[in-house]
Amino acid sequence: MVLSELKNVAQEASEAFSRFSSLQLKVATAQPEISAALAKLAMDSKERIEIRIPAWERSIEEILLTWRLP
């Protein structure tokens, strides 16, 4: 069970950062001007990741405690 939780955390974080990286590339190629919609999408994605990071960290801390790792 703990291993599946760790895999879920890793997968969720990986997918979120992958989506954000794709948006960053779109923003970079749209320079010097980007649409308001693309800018909002990138900012919303960044904010969602920032909100999720503490939960990912807590999940990892719980797994470390369960496995009795430092």
PDB file of C-alpha atoms in Angstrom:
ATOM      1  CA  MET A   1       0.000   0.000   0.000  1.00  0.00           C
ATOM      2  CA  VAL A   2       2.751   2.457   0.900  1.00  0.00           C
ATOM      3  CA  LEU A   3       4.579   1.819  -2.360  1.00  0.00           C
ATOM      4  CA  SER A   4       1.415   2.531  -4.348  1.00  0.00           C
ATOM      5  CA  GLU A   5       0.946   5.792  -2.408  1.00  0.00           C
ATOM      6  CA  LEU A   6       4.493   6.811  -3.275  1.00  0.00           C
ATOM      7  CA  LYS A   7       3.898   5.942  -6.929  1.00  0.00           C
ATOM      8  CA  ASN A   8       0.699   8.021  -6.900  1.00  0.00           C
ATOM      9  CA  VAL A   9       2.511  11.037  -5.445  1.00  0.00           C
ATOM     10  CA  ALA A  10       5.308  10.681  -7.994  1.00  0.00           C
ATOM     11  CA  GLN A  11       2.883  10.293 -10.892  1.00  0.00           C
ATOM     12  CA  GLU A  12       0.722  13.246  -9.861  1.00  0.00           C
ATOM     13  CA  ALA A  13       3.742  15.513  -9.396  1.00  0.00           C
ATOM     14  CA  SER A  14       5.317  14.356 -12.654  1.00  0.00           C
ATOM     15  CA  GLU A  15       2.133  14.989 -14.636  1.00  0.00           C
ATOM     16  CA  ALA A  16       1.654  18.430 -13.082  1.00  0.00           C
ATOM     17  CA  PHE A  17       5.225  19.507 -13.808  1.00  0.00           C
ATOM     18  CA  SER A  18       5.033  18.057 -17.320  1.00  0.00           C
ATOM     19  CA  ARG A  19       1.893  20.098 -18.058  1.00  0.00           C
ATOM     20  CA  PHE A  20       3.550  23.207 -16.636  1.00  0.00           C
ATOM     21  CA  SER A  21       6.714  22.623 -18.693  1.00  0.00           C
ATOM     22  CA  SER A  22       4.612  22.309 -21.850  1.00  0.00           C
ATOM     23  CA  LEU A  23       2.918  25.597 -21.031  1.00  0.00           C
ATOM     24  CA  GLN A  24       6.301  27.235 -20.436  1.00  0.00           C
ATOM     25  CA  LEU A  25       7.423  26.128 -23.896  1.00  0.00           C
ATOM     26  CA  LYS A  26       4.246  27.543 -25.444  1.00  0.00           C
ATOM     27  CA  VAL A  27       4.814  30.831 -23.630  1.00  0.00           C
ATOM     28  CA  ALA A  28       8.458  30.923 -24.747  1.00  0.00           C
ATOM     29  CA  THR A  29       7.588  30.325 -28.398  1.00  0.00           C
ATOM     30  CA  ALA A  30       4.802  32.911 -28.286  1.00  0.00           C
ATOM     31  CA  GLN A  31       7.178  35.666 -27.164  1.00  0.00           C
ATOM     32  CA  PRO A  32       7.339  38.651 -27.321  1.00  0.00           C
ATOM     33  CA  GLU A  33       3.553  38.746 -27.006  1.00  0.00           C
ATOM     34  CA  ILE A  34       1.398  36.012 -25.557  1.00  0.00           C
ATOM     35  CA  SER A  35      -2.353  35.847 -25.357  1.00  0.00           C
ATOM     36  CA  ALA A  36      -4.052  36.666 -22.095  1.00  0.00           C
ATOM     37  CA  ALA A  37      -5.611  33.199 -22.124  1.00  0.00           C
ATOM     38  CA  LEU A  38      -2.213  31.474 -22.384  1.00  0.00           C
ATOM     39  CA  ALA A  39      -0.763  33.665 -19.645  1.00  0.00           C
ATOM     40  CA  LYS A  40      -3.728  32.879 -17.387  1.00  0.00           C
ATOM     41  CA  LEU A  41      -3.432  29.168 -18.129  1.00  0.00           C
ATOM     42  CA  ALA A  42       0.262  29.199 -17.203  1.00  0.00           C
ATOM     43  CA  MET A  43      -0.358  31.153 -13.995  1.00  0.00           C
ATOM     44  CA  ASP A  44      -3.266  28.897 -12.995  1.00  0.00           C
ATOM     45  CA  SER A  45      -1.101  25.825 -13.567  1.00  0.00           C
ATOM     46  CA  LYS A  46       1.702  27.307 -11.460  1.00  0.00           C
ATOM     47  CA  GLU A  47      -0.724  28.136  -8.655  1.00  0.00           C
ATOM     48  CA  ARG A  48      -2.221  24.610  -8.675  1.00  0.00           C
ATOM     49  CA  ILE A  49       1.260  23.128  -8.355  1.00  0.00           C
ATOM     50  CA  GLU A  50       2.148  25.504  -5.513  1.00  0.00           C
ATOM     51  CA  ILE A  51      -1.034  24.481  -3.691  1.00  0.00           C
ATOM     52  CA  ARG A  52      -0.328  20.747  -4.146  1.00  0.00           C
ATOM     53  CA  ILE A  53       3.351  20.802  -3.078  1.00  0.00           C
ATOM     54  CA  PRO A  54       2.612  20.793   0.687  1.00  0.00           C
ATOM     55  CA  ALA A  55       0.293  17.784   0.281  1.00  0.00           C
ATOM     56  CA  TRP A  56       2.937  15.912  -1.733  1.00  0.00           C
ATOM     57  CA  GLU A  57       5.511  16.711   0.941  1.00  0.00           C
ATOM     58  CA  ARG A  58       3.185  15.467   3.705  1.00  0.00           C
ATOM     59  CA  SER A  59       2.535  12.249   1.809  1.00  0.00           C
ATOM     60  CA  ILE A  60       6.252  11.650   1.388  1.00  0.00           C
ATOM     61  CA  GLU A  61       6.880  12.402   5.082  1.00  0.00           C
ATOM     62  CA  GLU A  62       4.190   9.879   6.071  1.00  0.00           C
ATOM     63  CA  ILE A  63       5.764   7.265   3.816  1.00  0.00           C
ATOM     64  CA  LEU A  64       9.202   7.934   5.314  1.00  0.00           C
ATOM     65  CA  LEU A  65       7.751   7.471   8.804  1.00  0.00           C
ATOM     66  CA  THR A  66       5.967   4.275   7.802  1.00  0.00           C
ATOM     67  CA  TRP A  67       9.171   2.860   6.321  1.00  0.00           C
ATOM     68  CA  ARG A  68      11.168   4.253   9.255  1.00  0.00           C
ATOM     69  CA  LEU A  69      13.532   6.089   6.931  1.00  0.00           C
ATOM     70  CA  PRO A  70      15.551   9.180   7.961  1.00  0.00           C
TER      71      PRO A  70
END
